[in-house]
Short mmCIF file of C-alpha atoms in Angstrom, two decimals:
data_model
loop_
_atom_site.label_atom_id
_atom_site.label_comp_id
_atom_site.label_asym_id
_atom_site.label_seq_id
_atom_site.Cartn_x
_atom_site.Cartn_y
_atom_site.Cartn_z
CA MET A 1 17.83 2.24 -26.04
CA LEU A 2 14.80 0.59 -27.64
CA PRO A 3 13.60 -2.91 -26.77
CA ALA A 4 14.61 -5.69 -29.16
CA VAL A 5 11.02 -6.93 -29.49
CA ALA A 6 8.04 -5.02 -30.83
CA LEU A 7 5.84 -3.46 -28.16
CA GLU A 8 2.09 -3.84 -28.59
CA LYS A 9 1.55 -0.37 -27.10
CA THR A 10 4.00 2.40 -26.27
CA GLU A 11 1.95 5.23 -24.70
CA LEU A 12 0.63 4.17 -21.30
CA GLN A 13 -1.55 5.68 -18.58
CA LEU A 14 -0.13 4.57 -15.21
CA GLY A 15 -2.23 5.26 -12.11
CA TYR A 16 -1.00 5.77 -8.57
CA ILE A 17 -2.06 6.96 -5.12
CA PRO A 18 0.33 9.37 -3.33
CA LEU A 19 2.13 7.05 -0.91
CA LEU A 20 5.79 6.21 -0.39
CA ASP A 21 5.40 2.92 -2.22
CA CYS A 22 4.56 4.59 -5.53
CA VAL A 23 8.15 5.93 -5.50
CA ALA A 24 9.56 3.39 -7.99
CA LEU A 25 6.98 4.48 -10.59
CA LEU A 26 7.86 8.15 -10.11
CA TRP A 27 11.60 7.43 -10.11
CA ALA A 28 11.40 5.31 -13.27
CA LYS A 29 9.71 8.26 -15.00
CA GLN A 30 12.16 10.85 -13.65
CA ARG A 31 15.25 8.79 -14.51
CA GLY A 32 14.09 7.98 -18.04
CA PHE A 33 13.82 4.23 -17.46
CA PHE A 34 10.42 4.05 -19.20
CA THR A 35 11.85 5.88 -22.21
CA GLU A 36 14.85 3.49 -22.26
CA ASN A 37 12.35 0.68 -22.70
CA GLY A 38 10.48 2.33 -25.55
CA LEU A 39 7.58 3.58 -23.43
CA GLU A 40 5.94 6.96 -23.03
CA VAL A 41 4.30 6.80 -19.61
CA ASN A 42 1.84 9.35 -18.25
CA LEU A 43 1.56 9.21 -14.46
CA ILE A 44 -2.04 9.72 -13.29
CA LYS A 45 -2.68 10.59 -9.64
CA GLU A 46 -5.96 9.09 -8.46
CA ALA A 47 -8.14 10.43 -5.66
CA SER A 48 -8.97 7.11 -4.01
CA TRP A 49 -8.37 3.37 -4.28
CA ALA A 50 -11.96 2.90 -5.46
CA SER A 51 -11.55 5.34 -8.37
CA LEU A 52 -8.17 3.84 -9.30
CA ARG A 53 -9.62 0.32 -9.27
CA ASP A 54 -12.59 1.32 -11.42
CA ARG A 55 -10.49 3.23 -13.96
CA LEU A 56 -8.06 0.30 -14.25
CA ALA A 57 -10.83 -2.28 -14.61
CA PHE A 58 -12.62 -0.33 -17.35
CA GLY A 59 -9.51 0.52 -19.38
CA LEU A 60 -8.97 4.20 -18.56
CA LEU A 61 -5.65 3.18 -17.02
CA ASP A 62 -3.30 0.67 -18.62
CA ALA A 63 -1.63 -0.29 -15.34
CA ALA A 64 -1.65 0.93 -11.76
CA HIS A 65 -0.09 0.94 -8.30
CA CYS A 66 -2.70 -1.25 -6.57
CA LEU A 67 -3.55 -2.73 -3.21
CA SER A 68 -2.61 -6.41 -3.28
CA ALA A 69 -6.00 -7.49 -1.91
CA MET A 70 -7.77 -5.88 -4.86
CA LEU A 71 -6.60 -8.83 -6.96
CA PRO A 72 -8.24 -11.66 -4.97
CA ALA A 73 -11.36 -9.50 -4.56
CA ALA A 74 -11.55 -9.05 -8.34
CA ALA A 75 -10.84 -12.74 -8.95
CA ILE A 76 -14.05 -13.80 -7.22
CA GLY A 77 -16.16 -10.74 -8.08
CA ALA A 78 -16.24 -9.51 -4.49
CA ASP A 79 -15.48 -6.00 -5.80
CA GLN A 80 -18.84 -6.08 -7.67
CA ILE A 81 -16.96 -5.56 -10.94
CA GLY A 82 -15.46 -9.01 -11.49
CA ILE A 83 -12.83 -7.99 -14.06
CA PRO A 84 -9.77 -10.13 -13.15
CA LEU A 85 -6.57 -8.27 -12.22
CA GLN A 86 -3.06 -9.70 -12.28
CA THR A 87 0.40 -8.62 -11.17
CA PRO A 88 3.95 -9.25 -12.38
CA LEU A 89 5.60 -7.12 -9.68
CA VAL A 90 5.43 -6.32 -5.95
CA LEU A 91 5.95 -2.64 -5.08
CA SER A 92 5.92 -2.95 -1.28
CA GLU A 93 5.53 -5.46 1.53
CA ASN A 94 3.70 -4.86 4.79
CA ARG A 95 4.68 -1.23 5.43
CA ALA A 96 1.60 0.17 7.18
CA PHE A 97 1.24 1.71 10.65
CA ILE A 98 -1.62 2.18 13.10
CA SER A 99 -1.87 5.73 14.40
CA ILE A 100 -4.03 6.93 17.31
CA SER A 101 -4.77 10.54 18.23
CA GLN A 102 -2.21 12.08 20.58
CA LYS A 103 -5.00 13.15 22.94
CA LEU A 104 -6.29 9.58 23.23
CA CYS A 105 -2.78 8.17 23.59
CA TYR A 106 -2.18 10.51 26.51
CA GLN A 107 -5.56 9.73 28.04
CA LEU A 108 -5.05 5.95 27.82
CA ASN A 109 -1.32 6.02 28.62
CA ILE A 110 -0.38 4.46 25.27
CA ASP A 111 3.29 5.04 24.50
CA SER A 112 5.99 3.90 22.11
CA HIS A 113 7.11 1.12 24.48
CA ASP A 114 3.74 -0.63 24.41
CA SER A 115 3.49 -3.91 22.52
CA ALA A 116 0.81 -4.22 19.83
CA GLU A 117 -1.20 -6.37 22.25
CA SER A 118 -0.88 -3.82 25.05
CA SER A 119 -2.02 -0.86 22.91
CA ALA A 120 -4.91 -2.93 21.53
CA GLN A 121 -5.95 -3.89 25.06
CA LYS A 122 -6.09 -0.23 26.14
CA ILE A 123 -8.20 0.71 23.12
CA VAL A 124 -10.56 -2.25 23.61
CA GLU A 125 -11.05 -1.45 27.30
CA TYR A 126 -11.86 2.14 26.35
CA ILE A 127 -14.53 0.95 23.89
CA HIS A 128 -15.94 -1.56 26.40
CA ASN A 129 -16.35 1.31 28.86
CA ASN A 130 -18.91 2.77 26.44
CA HIS A 131 -16.68 5.39 24.87
CA PRO A 132 -17.31 5.96 21.17
CA LEU A 133 -14.26 5.40 18.98
CA SER A 134 -13.88 5.83 15.23
CA LEU A 135 -11.09 4.03 13.37
CA ALA A 136 -10.39 4.16 9.63
CA HIS A 137 -8.52 2.18 7.01
CA VAL A 138 -7.98 2.75 3.29
CA PHE A 139 -10.14 0.16 1.51
CA GLN A 140 -12.37 -2.80 2.25
CA TYR A 141 -9.91 -5.17 0.56
CA SER A 142 -6.49 -4.16 1.90
CA ILE A 143 -3.86 -5.33 4.36
CA HIS A 144 -4.68 -2.12 6.27
CA HIS A 145 -8.23 -3.34 6.94
CA TYR A 146 -7.01 -6.76 8.01
CA CYS A 147 -4.16 -5.33 10.09
CA LEU A 148 -6.56 -3.10 12.03
CA ARG A 149 -8.91 -5.99 12.79
CA GLU A 150 -6.08 -8.39 13.67
CA TRP A 151 -4.68 -5.75 16.04
CA LEU A 152 -8.01 -5.38 17.85
CA ALA A 153 -8.36 -9.19 17.87
CA LEU A 154 -5.20 -9.40 20.02
CA ALA A 155 -7.40 -8.03 22.81
CA SER A 156 -10.92 -9.02 21.75
CA PRO A 157 -11.74 -11.22 18.72
CA GLU A 158 -15.43 -10.44 19.23
CA LEU A 159 -14.94 -6.68 19.07
CA ALA A 160 -12.58 -7.03 16.12
CA GLN A 161 -15.33 -8.81 14.21
CA SER A 162 -18.19 -6.48 15.15
CA ILE A 163 -16.68 -2.97 15.16
CA GLN A 164 -17.68 -0.66 12.33
CA LEU A 165 -14.66 0.84 10.59
CA LYS A 166 -14.54 3.83 8.25
CA ILE A 167 -12.90 3.86 4.83
CA LEU A 168 -10.94 6.94 3.71
CA PRO A 169 -8.40 7.54 0.92
CA PRO A 170 -4.86 7.72 2.35
CA PRO A 171 -4.34 11.47 1.76
CA TYR A 172 -7.51 12.28 3.75
CA MET A 173 -6.45 10.53 6.97
CA VAL A 174 -4.56 13.55 8.34
CA GLU A 175 -7.42 15.95 7.62
CA ALA A 176 -9.96 13.56 9.14
CA ILE A 177 -8.07 13.16 12.43
CA SER A 178 -7.40 16.92 12.51
CA ASN A 179 -11.14 17.57 12.22
CA HIS A 180 -11.96 14.94 14.90
CA LEU A 181 -13.85 12.80 12.40
CA ILE A 182 -11.75 9.78 13.40
CA ASP A 183 -9.65 8.80 16.43
CA GLY A 184 -7.13 6.66 14.59
CA PHE A 185 -6.26 4.96 11.33
CA CYS A 186 -4.19 2.34 9.56
CA VAL A 187 -2.42 3.65 6.46
CA GLY A 188 0.89 3.53 4.63
CA GLU A 189 3.50 6.22 4.88
CA PRO A 190 4.04 9.15 4.77
CA TRP A 191 0.61 10.00 6.20
CA ASN A 192 1.36 8.58 9.67
CA THR A 193 4.51 10.69 9.87
CA GLN A 194 2.70 13.81 8.67
CA ALA A 195 0.01 13.43 11.33
CA GLU A 196 2.65 12.84 14.01
CA ILE A 197 4.75 15.86 12.98
CA GLN A 198 1.62 18.02 13.04
CA GLY A 199 0.93 16.90 16.61
CA LEU A 200 -2.26 15.03 15.75
CA SER A 201 -1.45 11.36 16.33
CA HIS A 202 1.19 8.83 17.37
CA MET A 203 2.18 5.66 15.54
CA VAL A 204 1.37 3.02 18.15
CA CYS A 205 2.40 -0.07 16.18
CA SER A 206 3.58 -1.31 12.82
CA SER A 207 1.77 -3.81 10.61
CA GLN A 208 4.97 -5.87 10.82
CA GLN A 209 4.16 -6.51 14.49
CA ILE A 210 0.72 -7.87 13.63
CA ILE A 211 0.55 -9.61 10.26
CA PRO A 212 3.00 -11.60 8.09
CA SER A 213 5.30 -9.89 5.60
CA VAL A 214 2.96 -10.10 2.63
CA ALA A 215 2.63 -7.98 -0.50
CA ASP A 216 0.97 -4.64 0.23
CA LYS A 217 1.08 -2.81 -3.13
CA VAL A 218 1.60 -4.35 -6.55
CA LEU A 219 1.79 -3.25 -10.16
CA ALA A 220 -1.55 -4.44 -11.57
CA VAL A 221 -3.16 -4.81 -14.98
CA THR A 222 -6.33 -6.50 -16.10
CA GLN A 223 -6.02 -10.10 -17.26
CA ASP A 224 -7.16 -9.11 -20.76
CA TRP A 225 -4.62 -6.27 -20.94
CA ALA A 226 -1.81 -8.64 -19.91
CA ARG A 227 -2.81 -11.12 -22.64
CA GLN A 228 -2.91 -8.42 -25.30
CA HIS A 229 0.30 -6.58 -24.29
CA PRO A 230 2.85 -9.10 -22.94
CA ASN A 231 5.93 -7.36 -24.41
CA THR A 232 4.74 -3.97 -23.21
CA LEU A 233 4.17 -5.36 -19.73
CA ILE A 234 7.67 -6.86 -19.68
CA ALA A 235 9.14 -3.49 -20.69
CA LEU A 236 7.07 -1.66 -18.04
CA SER A 237 8.12 -4.14 -15.33
CA ARG A 238 11.77 -3.96 -16.42
CA ALA A 239 11.81 -0.17 -16.01
CA ILE A 240 10.23 -0.33 -12.55
CA LEU A 241 12.58 -3.12 -11.45
CA LYS A 242 15.53 -0.91 -12.45
CA ALA A 243 14.09 1.96 -10.41
CA GLN A 244 13.59 -0.33 -7.40
CA GLN A 245 17.18 -1.52 -7.60
CA GLU A 246 18.55 2.01 -7.86
CA LEU A 247 16.46 3.22 -4.90
CA ARG A 248 17.79 0.36 -2.77
CA GLU A 249 21.38 1.34 -3.49
CA LEU A 250 21.09 5.14 -3.65
CA GLN A 251 23.19 7.00 -1.07
CA ASP A 252 22.04 10.58 -1.67
CA PHE A 253 18.26 10.80 -1.30
CA ARG A 254 17.89 14.54 -1.89
CA GLN A 255 16.63 14.12 -5.47
CA VAL A 256 14.17 11.43 -4.41
CA TRP A 257 12.92 13.58 -1.55
CA GLN A 258 12.45 16.60 -3.83
CA MET A 259 10.56 14.44 -6.32
CA LEU A 260 8.21 13.20 -3.57
CA VAL A 261 7.59 16.82 -2.52
CA GLU A 262 6.89 17.87 -6.12
CA PHE A 263 4.38 15.02 -6.53
CA ASP A 264 2.65 15.99 -3.23
CA VAL A 265 3.50 12.66 -1.62
CA ILE A 266 5.37 14.49 1.14
CA GLN A 267 3.58 17.63 2.31
CA PHE A 268 5.43 18.49 5.52
CA PRO A 269 8.81 19.99 6.49
CA CYS A 270 11.34 17.23 7.01
CA SER A 271 15.03 16.99 6.10
CA ALA A 272 18.46 16.02 7.35
CA GLU A 273 18.27 19.21 9.46
CA ILE A 274 14.65 19.21 10.73
CA HIS A 275 12.66 16.21 11.97
CA VAL A 276 15.87 14.32 11.28
CA GLU A 277 14.77 10.97 12.72
CA LYS A 278 11.63 10.98 10.58
CA TYR A 279 13.64 11.92 7.50
CA PHE A 280 15.97 8.97 7.83
CA SER A 281 13.20 6.55 8.83
CA ILE A 282 11.39 7.42 5.58
CA GLN A 283 14.63 6.85 3.65
CA LYS A 284 14.93 3.44 5.31
CA ILE A 285 11.36 2.53 4.34
CA ILE A 286 12.01 3.49 0.70
CA ARG A 287 15.17 1.36 0.62
CA ASN A 288 13.31 -1.62 2.06
CA LEU A 289 9.88 -1.45 0.43
CA VAL A 290 10.63 -4.93 -0.94
CA GLN A 291 12.99 -7.05 1.14
CA ASP A 292 14.30 -9.81 -1.12
CA SER A 293 12.53 -10.18 -4.44
CA ALA A 294 9.78 -8.19 -6.14
CA GLU A 295 8.37 -11.39 -7.61
CA PRO A 296 4.76 -11.95 -6.45
CA LYS A 297 4.34 -14.97 -4.16
CA VAL A 298 1.38 -17.34 -4.30
CA GLU A 299 1.37 -17.69 -0.50
CA ASP A 300 0.79 -13.94 -0.10
CA PHE A 301 -2.40 -14.16 -2.12
CA GLU A 302 -3.48 -17.30 -0.29
CA TRP A 303 -3.14 -15.33 2.96
CA LEU A 304 -5.23 -12.51 1.49
CA PHE A 305 -7.98 -14.97 0.54
CA GLN A 306 -7.91 -16.28 4.12
CA GLN A 307 -8.32 -12.75 5.47
CA MET A 308 -11.18 -12.02 3.09
CA HIS A 309 -12.90 -15.18 4.29
CA LYS A 310 -12.28 -14.26 7.94
CA TRP A 311 -13.09 -10.53 7.97
CA ASN A 312 -15.19 -9.91 4.83
CA ASP A 313 -17.15 -13.16 5.27
CA LEU A 314 -16.66 -13.98 1.61
CA GLU A 315 -16.15 -17.06 -0.48
CA PRO A 316 -14.27 -18.88 -1.94
CA LYS A 317 -13.89 -21.97 0.18
CA PRO A 318 -10.41 -22.59 1.62
CA SER A 319 -9.89 -25.54 -0.74
CA THR A 320 -9.82 -23.14 -3.72
CA TYR A 321 -7.38 -20.57 -2.29
CA LEU A 322 -4.28 -21.96 -4.01
CA LYS A 323 -5.85 -22.11 -7.46
CA GLN A 324 -7.36 -18.64 -7.12
CA ALA A 325 -4.07 -17.20 -5.82
CA GLN A 326 -2.14 -18.60 -8.78
CA HIS A 327 -4.46 -16.74 -11.15
CA CYS A 328 -3.40 -13.41 -9.59
CA ILE A 329 0.27 -13.79 -10.51
CA LEU A 330 2.15 -13.22 -13.76
CA GLY A 331 5.37 -14.99 -12.84
CA SER A 332 6.51 -15.42 -16.44
CA ILE A 333 6.35 -11.64 -16.99
CA TYR A 334 8.46 -11.03 -13.89
CA GLN A 335 11.04 -13.60 -14.98
CA ALA A 336 11.25 -12.12 -18.47
CA ALA A 337 11.66 -8.59 -17.10
CA GLN A 338 14.27 -9.71 -14.61
CA ALA A 339 16.27 -11.62 -17.21
CA SER A 340 16.32 -8.87 -19.83
#
C-alpha cells in the first residue's frame, strides 16, 4: 500500500541505540510497516548517543531514536552544534533504573524494600565517610543524568550538585561495572537486567520514583529536514505509531524477543522458562513504553529546560522555557500521522 501523497524522500537512514525503547523502530521494519508507507528504511546501530547526535545533526542520518533532552540542548546550542532538532513522536517515557553493584548493596544493606530516599541516604553517607564512589549515566543531556542527581539530592542537594559523574554509552555499562570502573549507573533497559542476571548489580530504584513521567526517547529529525520532508516524516511516524500500537496489544512476545536478540539489544539468557520474572517484566516495559499518547508534550520539554538550568547551569532564563519547548515539537506531523 503506497501513500496517497508524494513522498519527498523514500530511502531513509534511521539511527538507534540498542535499548528496549528502540523496539518500535525494529518492529516497524520487521513487520513491513515502513514498506506499507512507501519507505525503504535502513536501520543504523550507533555506538553512542554523541555519535548518533552528530550524525543526525550533520545529515548522515535522516531520523533517529534520540534522548529527549538532546532537543532542548540543541535548541539553545548547549550541545556546541546548535542545529535545531524536533520530534513528532515519543518512543518512551521515564523508563530508566538506577543500579548499584551487588557488593556495595550488600555492604551498605541496600535492598529492594528501600525507598529511593533511603538508598540515596546510604550512598551519600558512604561518600561522606570518604569512600570513593563512581557513578555513570548515558549523556550530559538526558533524563538519566537528571534522575541520578535528583536521587542523590533526596539525601544531599550539595553532594548532588558537586559530585563528578561519568558518561558511558548504554551498552558499556555492564562491562564497566564488571571491570570495577564504576560502582553504579542510571540507564534504560535491558542493561540493568543484564547486569543483575550476571550477578554484578541490583536495581535499587526506578526513575518513576524520582522524576515526573516525562518523555525519555523520541523520534528526532533536524528542523531543516522536517521542513523539507513533511510527507516523508508523516509516513515514517505513521509506520512507527502502528508498530507501537501492535506492541501494546501483542499477546505472544516470542517474535519480538527473538528480534531483540538478533539485534543485540538482549544479550543474556531469559525466557518464559529461565529468569521468568525478568522476562515478563521486560514484556511489561515494552507494552507500556508510552502510557497514553505518543504525542510530544510541551510541559515535558519545559521540565527538561528546568533540569538543564538546575544541573547543567545553562541558559535560557525560565521566562523563555515555554517558547523554546514549543520549538521542539512537531504536533502537526503527529496529528497527520495519527489521522491517516
